[in-house]
mmCIF file of C-alpha atoms and ligand atoms in Angstrom:
data_model
loop_
_atom_site.group_PDB
_atom_site.id
_atom_site.type_symbol
_atom_site.label_atom_id
_atom_site.label_comp_id
_atom_site.label_asym_id
_atom_site.label_seq_id
_atom_site.Cartn_x
_atom_site.Cartn_y
_atom_site.Cartn_z
ATOM 1 C CA MET A 43 80.442 137.354 130.117
ATOM 2 C CA PRO A 44 83.843 136.553 128.421
ATOM 3 C CA THR A 45 83.175 135.132 124.881
ATOM 4 C CA TRP A 46 85.856 132.209 123.942
ATOM 5 C CA LYS A 47 84.950 131.837 120.430
ATOM 6 C CA ALA A 48 87.110 132.034 116.982
ATOM 7 C CA THR A 49 86.550 131.136 113.485
ATOM 8 C CA ALA A 50 89.494 130.016 111.336
ATOM 9 C CA CYS A 51 90.205 128.690 107.894
ATOM 10 C CA SER A 52 92.713 126.756 106.240
ATOM 11 C CA CYS A 53 94.202 125.336 103.071
ATOM 12 C CA SER A 54 94.288 121.531 102.459
ATOM 13 C CA ASN A 55 97.742 120.402 100.736
ATOM 14 C CA ILE A 56 99.277 117.892 98.265
ATOM 15 C CA ALA A 57 103.149 116.543 99.063
ATOM 16 C CA PHE A 58 105.272 116.764 96.712
ATOM 17 C CA ILE A 59 107.557 115.088 98.752
ATOM 18 C CA LYS A 60 105.800 112.426 100.809
ATOM 19 C CA TYR A 61 105.428 111.885 104.341
ATOM 20 C CA TRP A 62 104.908 108.237 105.153
ATOM 21 C CA GLY A 63 106.199 106.621 108.625
ATOM 22 C CA ASN A 64 106.914 108.579 112.219
ATOM 23 C CA ILE A 65 109.799 107.802 114.489
ATOM 24 C CA ASP A 66 107.353 108.775 117.661
ATOM 25 C CA GLU A 67 103.880 107.981 116.825
ATOM 26 C CA ARG A 68 102.262 109.896 119.517
ATOM 27 C CA LEU A 69 104.428 112.901 118.790
ATOM 28 C CA ARG A 70 104.012 112.493 115.078
ATOM 29 C CA LEU A 71 107.608 112.930 114.533
ATOM 30 C CA PRO A 72 107.863 112.154 110.856
ATOM 31 C CA ALA A 73 110.634 109.835 109.665
ATOM 32 C CA ASN A 74 111.614 112.097 106.742
ATOM 33 C CA GLY A 75 111.023 115.656 106.153
ATOM 34 C CA SER A 76 108.095 116.362 103.416
ATOM 35 C CA ILE A 77 107.664 119.301 101.016
ATOM 36 C CA SER A 78 104.136 120.294 99.692
ATOM 37 C CA MET A 79 101.782 123.214 98.209
ATOM 38 C CA ASN A 80 98.901 124.509 99.883
ATOM 39 C CA LEU A 81 95.349 123.941 97.928
ATOM 40 C CA ASP A 82 93.783 127.149 97.328
ATOM 41 C CA GLY A 83 89.917 126.581 97.434
ATOM 42 C CA LEU A 84 90.244 123.029 98.851
ATOM 43 C CA GLY A 85 90.024 123.545 102.625
ATOM 44 C CA THR A 86 88.431 123.909 105.863
ATOM 45 C CA GLU A 87 86.605 126.653 108.055
ATOM 46 C CA THR A 88 86.336 125.657 111.823
ATOM 47 C CA THR A 89 84.813 127.548 114.911
ATOM 48 C CA VAL A 90 85.417 126.533 118.388
ATOM 49 C CA GLU A 91 83.705 127.890 120.987
ATOM 50 C CA PHE A 92 84.484 127.128 124.813
ATOM 51 C CA ARG A 93 81.656 127.174 126.948
ATOM 52 C CA ASP A 94 80.811 126.618 130.646
ATOM 53 C CA ASP A 95 77.620 125.106 130.166
ATOM 54 C CA LEU A 96 79.333 121.922 128.226
ATOM 55 C CA GLU A 97 79.909 118.792 129.890
ATOM 56 C CA CYS A 98 82.109 117.329 127.087
ATOM 57 C CA ASP A 99 83.172 118.247 123.774
ATOM 58 C CA VAL A 100 81.070 118.055 120.952
ATOM 59 C CA ALA A 101 81.755 118.589 117.006
ATOM 60 C CA THR A 102 79.959 118.760 113.978
ATOM 61 C CA VAL A 103 81.515 118.137 110.564
ATOM 62 C CA ASP A 104 79.491 118.843 107.498
ATOM 63 C CA GLY A 105 76.598 118.774 109.581
ATOM 64 C CA GLN A 106 77.372 115.813 111.158
ATOM 65 C CA GLU A 107 77.359 115.129 114.454
ATOM 66 C CA MET A 108 80.785 113.301 115.794
ATOM 67 C CA THR A 109 81.018 110.740 117.874
ATOM 68 C CA GLY A 110 83.513 107.802 119.318
ATOM 69 C CA ALA A 111 86.974 107.869 117.519
ATOM 70 C CA ALA A 112 86.746 110.650 115.545
ATOM 71 C CA LEU A 113 85.368 113.225 118.493
ATOM 72 C CA ASP A 114 88.036 111.781 120.757
ATOM 73 C CA ARG A 115 91.021 113.043 117.966
ATOM 74 C CA ILE A 116 89.406 116.171 118.213
ATOM 75 C CA SER A 117 89.151 116.436 122.292
ATOM 76 C CA ARG A 118 92.822 114.983 122.404
ATOM 77 C CA HIS A 119 93.614 118.177 120.314
ATOM 78 C CA LEU A 120 91.761 120.471 122.267
ATOM 79 C CA ASP A 121 93.045 119.329 125.648
ATOM 80 C CA HIS A 122 96.675 120.712 124.422
ATOM 81 C CA VAL A 123 95.265 123.749 123.627
ATOM 82 C CA ARG A 124 93.659 123.330 127.050
ATOM 83 C CA ALA A 125 96.735 122.557 128.872
ATOM 84 C CA MET A 126 98.599 125.831 127.644
ATOM 85 C CA ALA A 127 95.993 128.175 128.475
ATOM 86 C CA GLY A 128 95.517 126.371 132.252
ATOM 87 C CA GLN A 129 91.775 126.167 131.393
ATOM 88 C CA SER A 130 89.417 123.085 131.363
ATOM 89 C CA LEU A 131 86.118 124.643 129.788
ATOM 90 C CA ARG A 132 84.532 122.268 127.091
ATOM 91 C CA ALA A 133 84.243 123.267 123.508
ATOM 92 C CA ALA A 134 81.464 123.078 120.609
ATOM 93 C CA VAL A 135 83.623 122.804 117.410
ATOM 94 C CA THR A 136 81.698 123.282 113.754
ATOM 95 C CA SER A 137 83.614 122.490 110.955
ATOM 96 C CA ARG A 138 82.726 122.922 107.192
ATOM 97 C CA ASN A 139 85.024 121.810 104.219
ATOM 98 C CA ASN A 140 84.654 123.332 101.044
ATOM 99 C CA PHE A 141 84.921 120.138 98.997
ATOM 100 C CA PRO A 142 82.262 117.311 99.422
ATOM 101 C CA ALA A 143 82.658 114.555 101.942
ATOM 102 C CA GLY A 144 83.971 111.367 100.402
ATOM 103 C CA ALA A 145 85.357 113.350 97.259
ATOM 104 C CA GLY A 146 88.762 111.476 98.317
ATOM 105 C CA ILE A 147 90.580 115.090 98.915
ATOM 106 C CA ALA A 148 92.330 114.443 102.208
ATOM 107 C CA SER A 149 90.687 116.599 104.875
ATOM 108 C CA SER A 150 92.467 115.815 108.144
ATOM 109 C CA ALA A 151 95.396 118.126 107.096
ATOM 110 C CA SER A 152 93.094 121.389 106.915
ATOM 111 C CA ALA A 153 90.833 120.499 109.797
ATOM 112 C CA PHE A 154 93.466 119.881 112.255
ATOM 113 C CA ALA A 155 95.349 123.293 111.096
ATOM 114 C CA ALA A 156 92.006 125.408 111.130
ATOM 115 C CA LEU A 157 91.247 123.624 115.146
ATOM 116 C CA SER A 158 94.769 124.730 115.744
ATOM 117 C CA VAL A 159 94.364 128.348 114.940
ATOM 118 C CA ALA A 160 90.734 128.517 115.762
ATOM 119 C CA ALA A 161 90.988 126.847 119.695
ATOM 120 C CA THR A 162 94.302 129.197 120.550
ATOM 121 C CA VAL A 163 92.918 132.529 119.715
ATOM 122 C CA ALA A 164 89.542 131.275 121.271
ATOM 123 C CA LEU A 165 91.575 131.078 124.606
ATOM 124 C CA ASN A 166 93.986 133.647 123.759
ATOM 125 C CA VAL A 167 96.728 131.405 123.745
ATOM 126 C CA VAL A 168 99.358 133.273 121.358
ATOM 127 C CA LEU A 169 101.832 131.247 119.844
ATOM 128 C CA SER A 170 103.963 131.935 116.614
ATOM 129 C CA GLU A 171 103.744 130.399 113.395
ATOM 130 C CA ARG A 172 106.383 127.476 114.061
ATOM 131 C CA GLN A 173 104.660 126.744 117.410
ATOM 132 C CA LEU A 174 101.063 126.679 115.671
ATOM 133 C CA SER A 175 102.716 123.860 112.982
ATOM 134 C CA CYS A 176 104.182 121.998 115.870
ATOM 135 C CA LEU A 177 100.614 122.151 117.487
ATOM 136 C CA ALA A 178 98.820 120.808 114.233
ATOM 137 C CA ARG A 179 101.479 118.420 113.795
ATOM 138 C CA LEU A 180 99.999 116.483 116.704
ATOM 139 C CA GLY A 181 96.513 116.224 115.135
ATOM 140 C CA SER A 182 97.921 115.101 111.565
ATOM 141 C CA GLY A 183 101.189 115.075 110.649
ATOM 142 C CA SER A 184 100.268 117.063 107.381
ATOM 143 C CA ALA A 185 98.221 119.361 108.824
ATOM 144 C CA ALA A 186 101.808 120.741 110.193
ATOM 145 C CA ARG A 187 102.083 122.004 106.349
ATOM 146 C CA SER A 188 98.791 123.908 106.183
ATOM 147 C CA ILE A 189 99.643 126.411 108.921
ATOM 148 C CA PRO A 190 102.550 128.334 106.945
ATOM 149 C CA GLY A 191 101.378 129.249 103.373
ATOM 150 C CA GLY A 192 102.549 128.515 99.484
ATOM 151 C CA PHE A 193 105.073 126.184 99.177
ATOM 152 C CA VAL A 194 106.326 124.339 102.031
ATOM 153 C CA GLU A 195 109.183 122.370 104.172
ATOM 154 C CA TRP A 196 108.180 120.288 107.163
ATOM 155 C CA HIS A 197 111.649 119.435 108.834
ATOM 156 C CA ALA A 198 111.955 115.908 110.370
ATOM 157 C CA ALA A 199 113.431 116.219 114.157
ATOM 158 C CA ALA A 200 113.970 114.396 116.953
ATOM 159 C CA THR A 201 112.006 116.684 119.336
ATOM 160 C CA HIS A 202 108.496 118.277 119.246
ATOM 161 C CA GLU A 203 109.624 121.901 119.098
ATOM 162 C CA GLU A 204 112.065 121.056 116.117
ATOM 163 C CA SER A 205 109.650 119.237 113.710
ATOM 164 C CA PHE A 206 107.593 122.318 112.004
ATOM 165 C CA ALA A 207 106.851 123.400 108.676
ATOM 166 C CA GLU A 208 108.348 126.515 107.008
ATOM 167 C CA SER A 209 107.103 128.327 103.815
ATOM 168 C CA PHE A 210 110.204 128.607 101.850
ATOM 169 C CA ALA A 211 108.492 130.431 98.245
ATOM 170 C CA PRO A 212 104.889 132.040 98.685
ATOM 171 C CA ALA A 213 101.797 131.444 96.945
ATOM 172 C CA ASP A 214 101.982 133.243 93.821
ATOM 173 C CA HIS A 215 105.830 132.354 93.242
ATOM 174 C CA TRP A 216 104.849 129.745 90.700
ATOM 175 C CA LEU A 217 100.929 129.558 89.606
ATOM 176 C CA LEU A 218 100.961 125.329 89.561
ATOM 177 C CA THR A 219 97.337 124.081 89.063
ATOM 178 C CA ASP A 220 96.857 121.067 90.925
ATOM 179 C CA LEU A 221 93.965 119.012 89.130
ATOM 180 C CA VAL A 222 92.341 116.177 91.252
ATOM 181 C CA ALA A 223 90.999 113.579 89.323
ATOM 182 C CA ILE A 224 88.549 111.689 91.865
ATOM 183 C CA VAL A 225 88.281 108.129 90.458
ATOM 184 C CA SER A 226 86.935 106.743 93.872
ATOM 185 C CA ARG A 227 84.759 108.268 96.428
ATOM 186 C CA ALA A 228 85.224 105.621 98.520
ATOM 187 C CA HIS A 229 86.484 105.503 102.129
ATOM 188 C CA LYS A 230 90.323 104.498 102.573
ATOM 189 C CA SER A 231 90.150 101.036 103.803
ATOM 190 C CA THR A 232 93.451 102.064 105.684
ATOM 191 C CA GLY A 233 93.763 105.236 107.542
ATOM 192 C CA SER A 234 97.115 107.371 107.377
ATOM 193 C CA THR A 235 97.457 107.151 111.065
ATOM 194 C CA GLU A 236 97.210 102.905 110.653
ATOM 195 C CA GLY A 237 99.688 103.232 107.486
ATOM 196 C CA HIS A 238 102.347 105.581 108.842
ATOM 197 C CA ALA A 239 102.656 102.365 112.196
ATOM 198 C CA LEU A 240 103.278 99.928 109.598
ATOM 199 C CA ALA A 241 105.849 101.793 107.012
ATOM 200 C CA ALA A 242 109.153 100.310 109.300
ATOM 201 C CA THR A 243 107.933 96.679 108.374
ATOM 202 C CA SER A 244 108.663 97.481 104.737
ATOM 203 C CA ILE A 245 112.475 96.596 103.834
ATOM 204 C CA PHE A 246 111.990 99.429 101.360
ATOM 205 C CA GLN A 247 111.312 102.222 104.112
ATOM 206 C CA GLU A 248 114.766 102.653 105.398
ATOM 207 C CA THR A 249 116.347 102.871 101.725
ATOM 208 C CA ARG A 250 113.200 105.219 100.875
ATOM 209 C CA VAL A 251 114.311 107.609 104.366
ATOM 210 C CA LYS A 252 118.040 107.563 103.404
ATOM 211 C CA ASP A 253 117.557 109.013 100.272
ATOM 212 C CA ALA A 254 114.754 111.765 101.644
ATOM 213 C CA PRO A 255 117.241 114.726 101.590
ATOM 214 C CA ARG A 256 118.816 114.165 98.036
ATOM 215 C CA ARG A 257 114.616 114.242 97.142
ATOM 216 C CA LEU A 258 113.727 117.193 99.248
ATOM 217 C CA ALA A 259 116.879 119.203 97.906
ATOM 218 C CA LEU A 260 116.171 118.451 94.504
ATOM 219 C CA CYS A 261 112.152 119.159 94.979
ATOM 220 C CA LYS A 262 113.146 122.309 96.516
ATOM 221 C CA GLN A 263 115.421 123.387 93.504
ATOM 222 C CA ALA A 264 113.039 122.614 90.896
ATOM 223 C CA VAL A 265 110.186 124.827 92.665
ATOM 224 C CA LEU A 266 112.291 127.737 93.545
ATOM 225 C CA ALA A 267 113.530 127.886 89.926
ATOM 226 C CA CYS A 268 110.435 126.832 88.510
ATOM 227 C CA ASP A 269 111.877 124.281 86.853
ATOM 228 C CA PHE A 270 108.729 121.883 85.752
ATOM 229 C CA ASP A 271 110.744 118.751 84.051
ATOM 230 C CA GLN A 272 112.796 118.292 87.395
ATOM 231 C CA LEU A 273 109.651 118.897 89.654
ATOM 232 C CA ALA A 274 107.942 116.295 87.317
ATOM 233 C CA GLU A 275 110.677 113.656 87.928
ATOM 234 C CA ILE A 276 111.161 113.923 91.233
ATOM 235 C CA VAL A 277 107.426 114.146 92.627
ATOM 236 C CA GLU A 278 106.333 110.915 90.696
ATOM 237 C CA LEU A 279 109.902 109.144 91.999
ATOM 238 C CA ASP A 280 108.402 109.903 95.377
ATOM 239 C CA SER A 281 105.276 109.137 95.255
ATOM 240 C CA ASN A 282 106.412 105.596 93.402
ATOM 241 C CA MET A 283 109.050 105.202 96.391
ATOM 242 C CA MET A 284 105.892 105.881 99.051
ATOM 243 C CA HIS A 285 103.534 103.541 97.079
ATOM 244 C CA ALA A 286 106.486 100.815 96.954
ATOM 245 C CA VAL A 287 106.775 100.832 100.611
ATOM 246 C CA MET A 288 102.817 100.787 101.146
ATOM 247 C CA MET A 289 102.467 97.725 99.162
ATOM 248 C CA THR A 290 105.670 95.768 100.480
ATOM 249 C CA SER A 291 104.177 96.779 104.517
ATOM 250 C CA GLN A 292 103.089 93.783 106.378
ATOM 251 C CA PRO A 293 99.978 93.358 105.746
ATOM 252 C CA PRO A 294 100.284 95.185 102.527
ATOM 253 C CA LEU A 295 98.552 98.173 101.463
ATOM 254 C CA PHE A 296 97.244 98.741 98.168
ATOM 255 C CA TYR A 297 95.204 102.060 97.405
ATOM 256 C CA TRP A 298 95.582 101.873 93.535
ATOM 257 C CA SER A 299 92.644 101.032 91.491
ATOM 258 C CA PRO A 300 92.800 100.352 87.495
ATOM 259 C CA THR A 301 92.025 103.847 86.679
ATOM 260 C CA THR A 302 94.795 105.177 88.981
ATOM 261 C CA LEU A 303 97.352 102.833 87.265
ATOM 262 C CA ALA A 304 96.044 104.106 83.571
ATOM 263 C CA LEU A 305 96.424 107.609 84.622
ATOM 264 C CA MET A 306 99.748 107.133 85.848
ATOM 265 C CA ARG A 307 100.784 105.432 82.426
ATOM 266 C CA SER A 308 98.662 108.253 80.702
ATOM 267 C CA ILE A 309 99.963 111.433 82.245
ATOM 268 C CA ARG A 310 103.461 110.033 81.671
ATOM 269 C CA GLN A 311 102.748 109.800 77.628
ATOM 270 C CA TRP A 312 101.153 113.720 77.659
ATOM 271 C CA ARG A 313 104.309 114.897 79.184
ATOM 272 C CA ALA A 314 106.788 113.126 76.886
ATOM 273 C CA SER A 315 104.651 114.716 73.993
ATOM 274 C CA GLY A 316 105.484 118.134 75.156
ATOM 275 C CA ILE A 317 102.487 118.595 78.184
ATOM 276 C CA GLY A 318 103.811 120.148 81.295
ATOM 277 C CA VAL A 319 102.006 117.592 83.408
ATOM 278 C CA CYS A 320 102.908 115.001 86.396
ATOM 279 C CA TYR A 321 101.105 112.602 88.920
ATOM 280 C CA THR A 322 101.224 112.295 92.831
ATOM 281 C CA ILE A 323 99.018 109.892 94.815
ATOM 282 C CA ASP A 324 98.352 109.728 98.511
ATOM 283 C CA ALA A 325 97.008 107.299 100.468
ATOM 284 C CA GLY A 326 93.734 106.632 98.269
ATOM 285 C CA ALA A 327 93.401 105.744 94.580
ATOM 286 C CA ASN A 328 92.809 109.804 93.339
ATOM 287 C CA VAL A 329 95.275 110.999 91.286
ATOM 288 C CA HIS A 330 96.712 114.869 91.653
ATOM 289 C CA CYS A 331 97.647 116.237 88.370
ATOM 290 C CA LEU A 332 100.296 119.330 88.950
ATOM 291 C CA CYS A 333 100.079 121.160 85.731
ATOM 292 C CA ALA A 334 102.581 123.735 84.583
ATOM 293 C CA PRO A 335 101.121 127.257 83.959
ATOM 294 C CA GLY A 336 99.221 127.230 81.287
ATOM 295 C CA ASP A 337 98.827 123.505 80.527
ATOM 296 C CA GLU A 338 95.847 122.866 83.031
ATOM 297 C CA GLN A 339 93.147 123.607 80.481
ATOM 298 C CA VAL A 340 94.505 120.588 77.812
ATOM 299 C CA VAL A 341 94.918 118.523 80.641
ATOM 300 C CA SER A 342 91.708 119.146 82.270
ATOM 301 C CA ASP A 343 89.771 118.469 78.794
ATOM 302 C CA ARG A 344 91.460 115.405 78.830
ATOM 303 C CA LEU A 345 90.794 114.386 82.194
ATOM 304 C CA SER A 346 86.790 115.019 81.853
ATOM 305 C CA SER A 347 86.695 112.444 79.036
ATOM 306 C CA TYR A 348 88.830 109.948 80.659
ATOM 307 C CA GLU A 349 86.981 106.672 81.327
ATOM 308 C CA GLY A 350 86.787 106.287 85.315
ATOM 309 C CA VAL A 351 87.371 109.646 86.070
ATOM 310 C CA LEU A 352 84.162 110.776 88.085
ATOM 311 C CA GLU A 353 85.149 114.605 88.656
ATOM 312 C CA VAL A 354 87.853 116.928 88.713
ATOM 313 C CA ARG A 355 88.661 119.367 91.190
ATOM 314 C CA ARG A 356 91.272 121.868 90.585
ATOM 315 C CA ALA A 357 92.965 124.286 92.902
ATOM 316 C CA GLY A 358 95.882 126.555 92.903
ATOM 317 C CA PRO A 359 98.651 127.550 95.527
ATOM 318 C CA GLY A 360 97.058 128.602 98.430
ATOM 319 C CA GLY A 361 97.780 130.898 101.332
ATOM 320 C CA PRO A 362 98.477 130.308 105.111
ATOM 321 C CA ALA A 363 95.537 129.047 107.807
ATOM 322 C CA ARG A 364 94.174 132.722 109.114
ATOM 323 C CA VAL A 365 91.846 133.701 111.599
ATOM 324 C CA VAL A 366 88.049 134.937 110.159
ATOM 325 C CA THR A 367 87.161 135.899 113.562
ATOM 326 C CA GLY A 368 87.946 136.215 116.954
HETATM 327 O O1 PMV B 581 98.510 113.668 107.968
HETATM 328 P P1 PMV B 581 98.325 111.978 107.776
HETATM 329 O O2 PMV B 581 98.257 111.117 108.696
HETATM 330 O O3 PMV B 581 97.044 112.047 106.692
HETATM 331 O O4 PMV B 581 99.462 111.597 106.759
HETATM 332 C C1 PMV B 581 99.206 112.431 105.243
HETATM 333 C C2 PMV B 581 99.877 110.881 104.473
HETATM 334 C C3 PMV B 581 100.117 111.183 102.770
HETATM 335 O O5 PMV B 581 98.980 112.059 102.219
HETATM 336 C C4 PMV B 581 99.979 109.984 102.260
HETATM 337 C C5 PMV B 581 101.372 111.624 102.330
HETATM 338 C C6 PMV B 581 101.620 113.488 102.516
HETATM 339 O O6 PMV B 581 103.004 113.646 102.877
HETATM 340 O O7 PMV B 581 100.849 114.015 102.732
#
């Protein structure tokens, strides 16, 4: 009897230029392009086994059985792969994150990247990296960026086939460190899927989207030249612009805690004093502190004794999503 089983793993990623808002919610076609770095050691390993004895898809994530909307989202993603393979077999999905649940690190990017690779390999669907990136995007926008390795750009485009992510520098190009300062373990009140749908209700979104090509070019240039000062300025500006849109959408979304804001101020002071560090914040209160090579230890020491910081997670640039067995 043939086995329809494969295991894949993928890194999470942190956006330097953020994705916020779609021009097509169903296809998750982003309003603007984005740039990110894969996070080595913060990721997901997923096994997918298609079986003829299952009547519906089943999934466990970190040992917990998925039900309701979470299971539906996985099932809908598997439907895309089943359609490509001309198959109707249901699947058992087992997924593990190597960072604790509730640590406030986005898991949907690595989860849907790993699921896309495992499911296609299990059903012998051969896709290029570009096609895999488009497929992962349908599950979670930022998952498109976790398919290629290192420093990645995800292109905004009008069609499914054209909106994919690709690497523009390998992981070993620049040994930046992301120190994730965990300031809250609470689940975010408004998830990103819902948040993207609100972006257009902010009058600032149009301006943010129009200016995106300029920020993308500056960010890419800074990464390629390993120019930390230029990177720091554009990364913080971009994060601030996304949060300005969030705070002025209807209803408004406030993700920061008092510690988030205190850290933003401290990090700017530390940089002014000569330490290579800048901040970027996603749809949550935790602060990603990007450190220039050689400055990660001093920043880590300061974060560890910072009031309100519960834990610090460390990651360097990570590689592409890959097959483990299959
Ligand atoms: O992929 P999603 O739908 O979880 O959206 C990610 C949104 C941000 O993390 C806030 C920004 C980004 O580009 O990763």
